[in-house]
Short mmCIF file of C-alpha atoms and ligand atoms in Angstrom, two decimals:
data_model
loop_
_atom_site.label_atom_id
_atom_site.label_comp_id
_atom_site.label_asym_id
_atom_site.label_seq_id
_atom_site.Cartn_x
_atom_site.Cartn_y
_atom_site.Cartn_z
CA MET A 100 64.56 236.15 144.53
CA PRO A 101 68.34 235.73 144.55
CA SER A 102 70.19 238.76 145.78
CA VAL A 103 72.05 239.67 142.60
CA ILE A 104 74.90 242.11 143.05
CA PRO A 105 75.57 244.19 139.94
CA PRO A 106 79.11 244.17 138.52
CA ASN A 107 81.49 246.69 140.13
CA ASN A 108 79.32 246.97 143.21
CA VAL A 109 80.67 244.46 145.69
CA PRO A 110 79.62 245.77 149.10
CA GLU A 111 82.50 244.11 150.92
CA ASN A 112 85.68 242.80 149.47
CA SER A 113 86.20 240.37 152.28
CA THR A 114 83.85 237.54 152.98
CA GLU A 115 83.91 234.19 154.77
CA ILE A 116 82.83 231.84 151.97
CA VAL A 117 83.01 232.24 148.19
CA ILE A 118 81.60 229.81 145.66
CA ILE A 119 82.80 230.14 142.08
CA GLY A 120 80.08 229.10 139.62
CA SER A 121 76.30 229.49 139.67
CA GLY A 122 75.63 226.21 137.86
CA LEU A 123 73.84 223.35 139.60
CA ALA A 124 76.90 222.43 141.71
CA GLY A 125 77.43 225.99 142.99
CA LEU A 126 73.72 226.55 143.64
CA ALA A 127 73.36 223.24 145.51
CA ALA A 128 76.34 224.19 147.69
CA GLY A 129 74.99 227.71 148.25
CA GLN A 130 71.56 226.45 149.30
CA LEU A 131 72.91 223.87 151.75
CA LEU A 132 75.18 226.45 153.36
CA ARG A 133 72.34 228.96 153.54
CA GLU A 134 70.09 226.43 155.26
CA ALA A 135 72.94 225.84 157.75
CA GLY A 136 73.10 229.60 158.49
CA HIS A 137 76.09 230.61 156.31
CA ASN A 138 75.84 233.26 153.62
CA ALA A 139 78.21 232.43 150.79
CA LEU A 140 78.98 234.87 147.99
CA ILE A 141 78.56 233.17 144.60
CA LEU A 142 80.61 234.57 141.72
CA ASP A 143 79.94 233.63 138.10
CA LYS A 144 81.34 235.01 134.88
CA GLY A 145 78.10 234.39 132.96
CA ARG A 146 75.18 236.80 132.69
CA ARG A 147 72.61 234.49 134.29
CA ALA A 148 72.60 231.72 136.88
CA GLY A 149 72.45 228.14 135.62
CA GLY A 150 75.73 227.45 133.78
CA ARG A 151 75.04 224.65 131.31
CA MET A 152 71.43 224.53 132.49
CA SER A 153 70.75 227.33 130.07
CA THR A 154 68.01 228.97 128.05
CA ARG A 155 68.22 231.65 125.38
CA ARG A 156 65.36 233.99 124.57
CA ALA A 157 65.76 235.80 121.24
CA ASP A 158 63.33 237.42 118.77
CA GLY A 159 60.36 236.01 120.67
CA PHE A 160 61.74 232.46 120.57
CA LEU A 161 62.89 230.33 123.49
CA PHE A 162 65.66 227.75 123.12
CA ASN A 163 67.11 225.38 125.68
CA HIS A 164 70.56 224.93 124.22
CA GLY A 165 72.25 223.25 127.22
CA ALA A 166 70.82 220.38 129.29
CA GLN A 167 67.63 219.07 127.66
CA PHE A 168 66.09 217.50 130.74
CA VAL A 169 67.08 216.36 134.21
CA THR A 170 66.60 213.01 135.87
CA ALA A 171 66.42 212.62 139.65
CA ARG A 172 67.47 209.41 141.35
CA SER A 173 68.82 210.58 144.71
CA ALA A 174 66.49 211.63 147.53
CA ALA A 175 68.15 215.06 147.77
CA PHE A 176 67.79 215.97 144.09
CA SER A 177 64.31 214.41 143.91
CA ALA A 178 63.25 216.68 146.78
CA VAL A 179 64.55 219.81 145.00
CA CYS A 180 62.88 218.76 141.75
CA ALA A 181 59.60 218.11 143.58
CA ARG A 182 59.74 221.60 145.11
CA ALA A 183 60.55 223.11 141.69
CA VAL A 184 57.53 221.25 140.25
CA GLN A 185 55.36 222.75 142.99
CA ALA A 186 56.76 226.20 142.20
CA GLY A 187 55.85 225.68 138.52
CA GLN A 188 59.45 225.75 137.25
CA LEU A 189 59.73 222.05 136.35
CA ALA A 190 57.35 219.34 135.12
CA LYS A 191 57.55 215.65 134.23
CA TRP A 192 58.42 215.26 130.54
CA PRO A 193 57.68 211.72 129.33
CA LEU A 194 58.56 212.77 125.78
CA ALA A 195 62.23 212.57 126.77
CA GLY A 196 61.77 208.81 126.77
CA ARG A 197 62.56 208.32 130.45
CA GLU A 198 60.02 208.00 133.20
CA ASP A 199 62.04 210.11 135.60
CA ALA A 200 62.72 213.00 133.19
CA PHE A 201 61.79 216.58 134.03
CA SER A 202 61.79 219.61 131.73
CA GLY A 203 61.71 223.27 132.60
CA THR A 204 58.30 224.88 131.96
CA PRO A 205 59.53 225.62 129.39
CA ALA A 206 62.93 227.09 130.39
CA MET A 207 65.53 224.63 131.71
CA ARG A 208 67.15 227.59 133.46
CA GLY A 209 63.97 227.77 135.58
CA LEU A 210 65.37 225.04 137.83
CA ALA A 211 68.53 227.08 138.40
CA GLU A 212 66.49 230.21 139.06
CA PHE A 213 64.43 228.28 141.59
CA MET A 214 67.60 227.04 143.32
CA ALA A 215 69.07 230.57 143.29
CA GLU A 216 66.27 231.90 145.51
CA GLY A 217 67.68 233.66 148.58
CA LEU A 218 71.34 233.29 147.54
CA THR A 219 73.80 236.14 147.07
CA ILE A 220 75.06 235.91 143.51
CA ARG A 221 77.27 238.22 141.55
CA GLN A 222 77.04 237.46 137.82
CA GLN A 223 79.58 238.75 135.26
CA ALA A 224 82.28 238.23 137.87
CA ASP A 225 85.10 236.49 136.03
CA VAL A 226 87.67 235.10 138.50
CA LYS A 227 91.10 235.25 136.87
CA ASN A 228 93.47 234.25 139.61
CA ILE A 229 93.50 232.71 143.11
CA THR A 230 96.42 233.09 145.50
CA ARG A 231 97.07 233.07 149.24
CA LEU A 232 96.81 236.55 150.74
CA LYS A 233 99.74 236.07 153.07
CA PRO A 234 101.53 232.78 152.68
CA ILE A 235 102.14 231.57 156.23
CA PRO A 236 103.63 228.33 157.47
CA GLY A 237 101.40 225.31 156.88
CA PRO A 238 100.58 224.20 153.35
CA TYR A 239 96.92 225.26 153.29
CA SER A 240 96.77 228.17 155.74
CA GLY A 241 95.99 231.79 155.10
CA PRO A 242 93.07 233.66 153.55
CA LEU A 243 92.56 233.39 149.82
CA LYS A 244 92.74 236.27 147.39
CA LEU A 245 90.55 236.22 144.28
CA GLN A 246 91.41 238.57 141.45
CA LEU A 247 88.53 239.38 139.10
CA ALA A 248 88.75 240.46 135.48
CA ASP A 249 87.35 243.92 136.33
CA GLY A 250 90.18 244.51 138.83
CA THR A 251 88.15 243.73 141.97
CA VAL A 252 89.92 241.74 144.66
CA ILE A 253 87.87 239.58 147.01
CA THR A 254 89.33 237.75 149.97
CA CYS A 255 87.79 234.78 151.73
CA ARG A 256 88.66 231.94 154.08
CA HIS A 257 86.70 229.16 152.43
CA LEU A 258 86.30 228.60 148.71
CA ILE A 259 84.29 226.14 146.63
CA VAL A 260 85.27 226.04 142.95
CA THR A 261 82.62 224.52 140.66
CA CYS A 262 83.90 225.41 137.18
CA PRO A 263 84.40 222.65 134.58
CA ALA A 264 87.61 220.71 135.25
CA PRO A 265 90.00 222.49 132.83
CA GLN A 266 88.99 225.90 134.22
CA THR A 267 89.20 224.63 137.81
CA SER A 268 92.65 223.23 137.12
CA ARG A 269 93.90 226.58 135.80
CA LEU A 270 92.37 228.58 138.65
CA LEU A 271 93.81 226.39 141.41
CA SER A 272 97.26 225.74 139.97
CA GLU A 273 98.90 228.12 142.43
CA ALA A 274 96.69 228.03 145.55
CA ALA A 275 95.96 224.28 145.54
CA PRO A 276 98.13 222.32 143.10
CA GLU A 277 96.84 218.98 144.52
CA LEU A 278 93.25 219.83 143.60
CA SER A 279 94.34 221.29 140.30
CA ALA A 280 96.02 217.97 139.48
CA CYS A 281 92.79 216.02 140.23
CA ALA A 282 91.05 217.93 137.48
CA ASP A 283 93.74 217.33 134.87
CA PRO A 284 92.79 213.81 133.69
CA VAL A 285 89.11 214.72 133.23
CA ILE A 286 87.91 214.69 129.62
CA TYR A 287 84.91 216.57 128.24
CA SER A 288 83.32 216.33 124.84
CA PRO A 289 82.32 219.56 123.12
CA CYS A 290 78.86 220.16 121.67
CA TRP A 291 77.65 222.46 118.92
CA ALA A 292 74.04 223.56 119.52
CA VAL A 293 71.94 225.24 116.84
CA MET A 294 68.92 227.38 117.64
CA ALA A 295 66.49 228.13 114.81
CA GLY A 296 63.18 230.00 114.97
CA PHE A 297 60.62 229.81 112.15
CA PRO A 298 57.82 232.19 111.20
CA ALA A 299 55.10 229.50 111.45
CA PRO A 300 54.66 226.16 113.24
CA ILE A 301 56.40 223.21 111.59
CA ASP A 302 54.71 219.91 111.06
CA LEU A 303 57.33 217.37 112.10
CA PRO A 304 56.84 213.70 111.26
CA ARG A 305 58.93 212.80 114.32
CA THR A 306 58.51 214.81 117.50
CA LEU A 307 61.88 214.38 119.12
CA ILE A 308 65.02 212.81 117.80
CA GLN A 309 67.86 211.02 119.51
CA THR A 310 70.43 209.57 117.12
CA PRO A 311 73.82 208.69 118.63
CA GLU A 312 75.37 208.21 115.16
CA GLY A 313 74.95 211.88 114.30
CA PRO A 314 75.63 214.43 113.09
CA ILE A 315 72.61 215.41 115.21
CA SER A 316 72.45 213.63 118.54
CA TRP A 317 69.35 215.37 119.85
CA ALA A 318 66.66 217.66 118.46
CA THR A 319 63.89 219.37 120.40
CA TYR A 320 60.88 221.15 118.97
CA GLU A 321 60.57 223.61 121.88
CA PRO A 322 56.73 223.97 121.71
CA LEU A 323 56.56 220.34 122.88
CA ARG A 324 57.85 221.25 126.34
CA PRO A 325 55.44 221.72 129.23
CA GLY A 326 54.26 225.31 129.48
CA ALA A 327 55.77 226.29 126.10
CA SER A 328 54.19 228.74 123.69
CA GLN A 329 53.60 227.67 120.11
CA THR A 330 56.43 229.77 118.62
CA ALA A 331 58.26 227.43 116.27
CA ALA A 332 61.70 227.07 117.86
CA VAL A 333 63.99 224.11 117.15
CA THR A 334 67.11 223.28 119.17
CA LEU A 335 69.60 220.87 117.61
CA GLN A 336 72.62 219.36 119.34
CA ALA A 337 75.44 217.75 117.42
CA THR A 338 77.18 214.51 118.39
CA ALA A 339 80.52 214.64 120.17
CA ASN A 340 82.27 213.37 117.01
CA PHE A 341 80.77 216.04 114.79
CA SER A 342 81.48 218.74 117.39
CA LYS A 343 85.12 217.64 117.79
CA THR A 344 85.68 217.56 114.02
CA HIS A 345 84.09 220.98 113.49
CA LEU A 346 85.18 222.61 116.74
CA GLU A 347 86.68 225.69 115.07
CA ALA A 348 84.10 226.02 112.28
CA GLU A 349 82.13 229.21 111.70
CA PRO A 350 78.80 229.28 113.60
CA ALA A 351 76.90 230.19 110.40
CA ASP A 352 78.28 227.09 108.64
CA ILE A 353 77.28 224.90 111.59
CA CYS A 354 73.74 226.33 111.42
CA ASP A 355 73.45 225.59 107.70
CA GLN A 356 74.80 222.08 108.00
CA LEU A 357 72.78 220.95 111.02
CA LEU A 358 69.55 222.46 109.68
CA ALA A 359 70.08 220.65 106.38
CA ASP A 360 70.72 217.40 108.27
CA PHE A 361 67.63 217.97 110.38
CA ALA A 362 65.44 218.49 107.29
CA GLU A 363 66.87 215.30 105.79
CA GLN A 364 66.28 213.29 108.99
CA GLN A 365 62.71 214.55 109.16
CA ASN A 366 62.20 214.16 105.43
CA ILE A 367 60.72 217.66 105.15
CA SER A 368 61.70 220.87 103.46
CA LEU A 369 62.36 223.47 106.16
CA PRO A 370 61.37 227.10 105.62
CA HIS A 371 64.08 229.73 106.03
CA PRO A 372 64.48 230.47 109.76
CA SER A 373 63.76 234.05 110.86
CA TYR A 374 66.31 233.56 113.67
CA SER A 375 69.28 231.23 113.80
CA ALA A 376 72.41 231.00 115.92
CA ALA A 377 74.95 228.38 116.93
CA HIS A 378 76.50 228.03 120.37
CA ARG A 379 79.67 226.04 120.97
CA TRP A 380 80.00 224.32 124.32
CA ARG A 381 83.69 223.62 124.61
CA TYR A 382 83.16 221.63 127.82
CA ALA A 383 79.71 220.13 127.33
CA LYS A 384 79.56 216.63 128.73
CA VAL A 385 81.98 214.62 130.82
CA GLU A 386 83.51 211.72 128.90
CA GLN A 387 85.88 210.70 131.65
CA ALA A 388 85.23 211.82 135.22
CA CYS A 389 87.56 212.01 138.18
CA PRO A 390 88.16 208.71 140.01
CA GLN A 391 85.67 208.15 142.85
CA ASP A 392 88.16 208.35 145.70
CA GLU A 393 89.93 211.46 144.37
CA LEU A 394 90.60 214.41 146.69
CA PHE A 395 87.87 217.05 146.73
CA HIS A 396 89.14 219.43 149.39
CA ILE A 397 92.18 220.62 151.26
CA SER A 398 91.50 222.13 154.63
CA ASP A 399 93.29 223.73 157.52
CA THR A 400 91.92 225.20 160.73
CA ASP A 401 91.27 228.63 159.23
CA SER A 402 90.99 228.06 155.53
CA SER A 403 89.83 225.50 153.00
CA ILE A 404 89.37 224.93 149.28
CA PHE A 405 86.85 222.53 147.72
CA VAL A 406 86.20 221.43 144.17
CA ALA A 407 82.82 220.28 142.87
CA GLY A 408 80.98 219.88 139.60
CA ASP A 409 79.76 217.13 137.28
CA TRP A 410 83.37 216.07 136.64
CA HIS A 411 83.86 215.09 140.31
CA PRO A 412 80.75 212.98 141.04
CA ALA A 413 79.83 212.24 144.63
CA GLN A 414 78.06 209.23 146.08
CA GLY A 415 74.26 209.33 145.93
CA ASP A 416 72.12 208.09 148.82
CA ASP A 417 71.74 204.79 146.94
CA GLY A 418 75.50 204.31 147.46
CA ARG A 419 76.32 204.73 143.77
CA PHE A 420 78.67 207.22 142.15
CA GLY A 421 77.47 208.95 138.97
CA LYS A 422 79.59 209.07 135.82
CA GLY A 423 79.53 212.86 135.67
CA THR A 424 77.24 212.88 132.67
CA ARG A 425 74.10 214.20 134.33
CA ALA A 426 73.09 217.45 135.99
CA GLU A 427 72.28 215.45 139.12
CA ASP A 428 75.97 214.51 139.40
CA ALA A 429 76.84 218.22 139.55
CA PHE A 430 74.16 218.81 142.18
CA LEU A 431 75.36 215.95 144.42
CA SER A 432 78.97 217.04 144.07
CA GLY A 433 78.12 220.58 145.19
CA LEU A 434 76.16 219.16 148.10
CA ARG A 435 79.11 217.01 149.21
CA ALA A 436 81.47 220.01 149.27
CA ALA A 437 79.01 222.14 151.24
CA LYS A 438 78.28 219.37 153.76
CA GLN A 439 81.98 218.92 154.43
CA LEU A 440 82.54 222.66 154.79
CA ASN A 441 79.55 222.99 157.09
CA ALA A 442 80.89 220.19 159.28
CA GLN A 443 84.24 222.00 159.49
CA LEU A 444 82.59 225.27 160.47
CA ALA A 445 80.47 223.67 163.21
C1 FAD B 241 74.63 220.58 125.31
C2 FAD B 241 74.47 219.94 126.64
C3 FAD B 241 73.45 219.03 126.84
C4 FAD B 241 73.29 218.41 128.11
N1 FAD B 241 72.23 217.58 128.31
C5 FAD B 241 71.98 217.12 129.55
C6 FAD B 241 70.79 216.43 129.83
O1 FAD B 241 69.90 216.28 128.98
N2 FAD B 241 70.61 215.95 131.11
C7 FAD B 241 71.53 216.17 132.09
O2 FAD B 241 71.32 215.71 133.23
N3 FAD B 241 72.68 216.82 131.85
C8 FAD B 241 72.92 217.33 130.62
N4 FAD B 241 74.04 218.07 130.37
C9 FAD B 241 75.06 218.19 131.45
C10 FAD B 241 74.63 219.22 132.52
O3 FAD B 241 74.22 220.41 131.91
C11 FAD B 241 75.85 219.48 133.40
O4 FAD B 241 76.34 218.24 133.92
C12 FAD B 241 75.56 220.40 134.60
O5 FAD B 241 74.71 221.46 134.24
C13 FAD B 241 76.90 220.89 135.13
O6 FAD B 241 76.71 221.74 136.26
P1 FAD B 241 78.01 222.34 136.99
O7 FAD B 241 77.51 223.22 138.07
O8 FAD B 241 78.94 221.24 137.34
O9 FAD B 241 78.78 223.20 135.87
P2 FAD B 241 78.30 224.44 135.02
O10 FAD B 241 76.84 224.40 134.78
O11 FAD B 241 79.20 224.48 133.83
O12 FAD B 241 78.59 225.69 135.98
C14 FAD B 241 79.89 226.19 136.14
C15 FAD B 241 79.80 227.70 136.22
O13 FAD B 241 81.12 228.21 136.47
C16 FAD B 241 81.22 229.47 135.82
N5 FAD B 241 82.64 229.78 135.65
C17 FAD B 241 83.57 229.08 134.94
N6 FAD B 241 84.78 229.70 135.04
C18 FAD B 241 84.60 230.79 135.84
C19 FAD B 241 85.47 231.83 136.30
N7 FAD B 241 86.77 231.86 135.98
N8 FAD B 241 84.93 232.80 137.08
C20 FAD B 241 83.62 232.79 137.42
N9 FAD B 241 82.75 231.83 137.00
C21 FAD B 241 83.24 230.84 136.22
C22 FAD B 241 80.49 229.27 134.50
O14 FAD B 241 80.05 230.51 133.97
C23 FAD B 241 79.33 228.35 134.92
O15 FAD B 241 78.14 229.09 135.15
C24 FAD B 241 74.21 218.70 129.15
C25 FAD B 241 75.22 219.65 128.94
C26 FAD B 241 75.34 220.27 127.70
C27 FAD B 241 76.38 221.33 127.52
#
């Protein structure tokens, strides 16, 4: 089990290493550091670990409204996925149309929960501001001071920031303007996701839909996932174009429109859902990642700051850089930051 620290109960306000973000990048970094004998404190503003690897349970339904599946090409991510399969949190999912696709069983967040084992994580910890505690000569020296939304102040010497690029840029504008600037050119597309639960199973002519033209880019009938119950839950994800055009629309209108489009695509008449909700991912998928050779850390003898996340893809063991579009890119990026920090601490 991860050691989850409840809000407002930080045992120590000073720690050696802080990681901001309990998505795949932050968890990968946390695990590598833990295996190397370092205990990092992970802070995340969300309620549960996983970031965009997310699952919602509501009214007896289960929806995976973030990443739909993961693919593993690198040895490191393949090894984690294999261990998660053994632990029963992940399973091969050929329905996704790719041989190397894995689904949660049935929760995608299960992979994050598996990776969070043994880590110290404080959820609902919203970092608002990062500064140097005592600016001393040398551009990168001095402990870092993190100000949280609830007023808590945490100081640390080493920091790994794994938020999406726009949030990373804002957080590091004062403490590390060079890293903040790396994040600026990164472009994300948004994504509207609709979750609808129905009182009885639905007979769908097509099991799973992927239509790049939109408005729906992806639809999952959740009972088709490994380990899923038969409760009739449908998750719809809109295309980037639709999501950009309707970014500020009302969630209820998005639900109505995407459910109508889904019924039309399937050529069925849908019953009225007993549960429906829309979630807007403002930073869903990377459209333009950071250049490969871009800076990912600034370090001095006693202090360092790293950035990681899908937007800053690292090299896999096959020598290739990802495009930032897959969860594995986030994982490898977190691993790169932690390896570098571990080497510095040796
Ligand atoms: C709708 C959708 C569908 C997708 N489909 C797929 C797919 O099928 N396959 C695939 O491989 N990838 C998919 N992805 C992409 C994949 O989910 C991401 O690439 C990956 O999960 C990113 O991980 P990360 O750790 O870089 O960032 P995140 O998961 O975003 O984690 C960052 C964390 O930082 C936290 N945070 C942000 N700001 C602060 C702050 N100020 N203080 C504290 N915490 C903060 C956030 O709460 C979050 O938990 C999809 C993404 C979306 C949104």
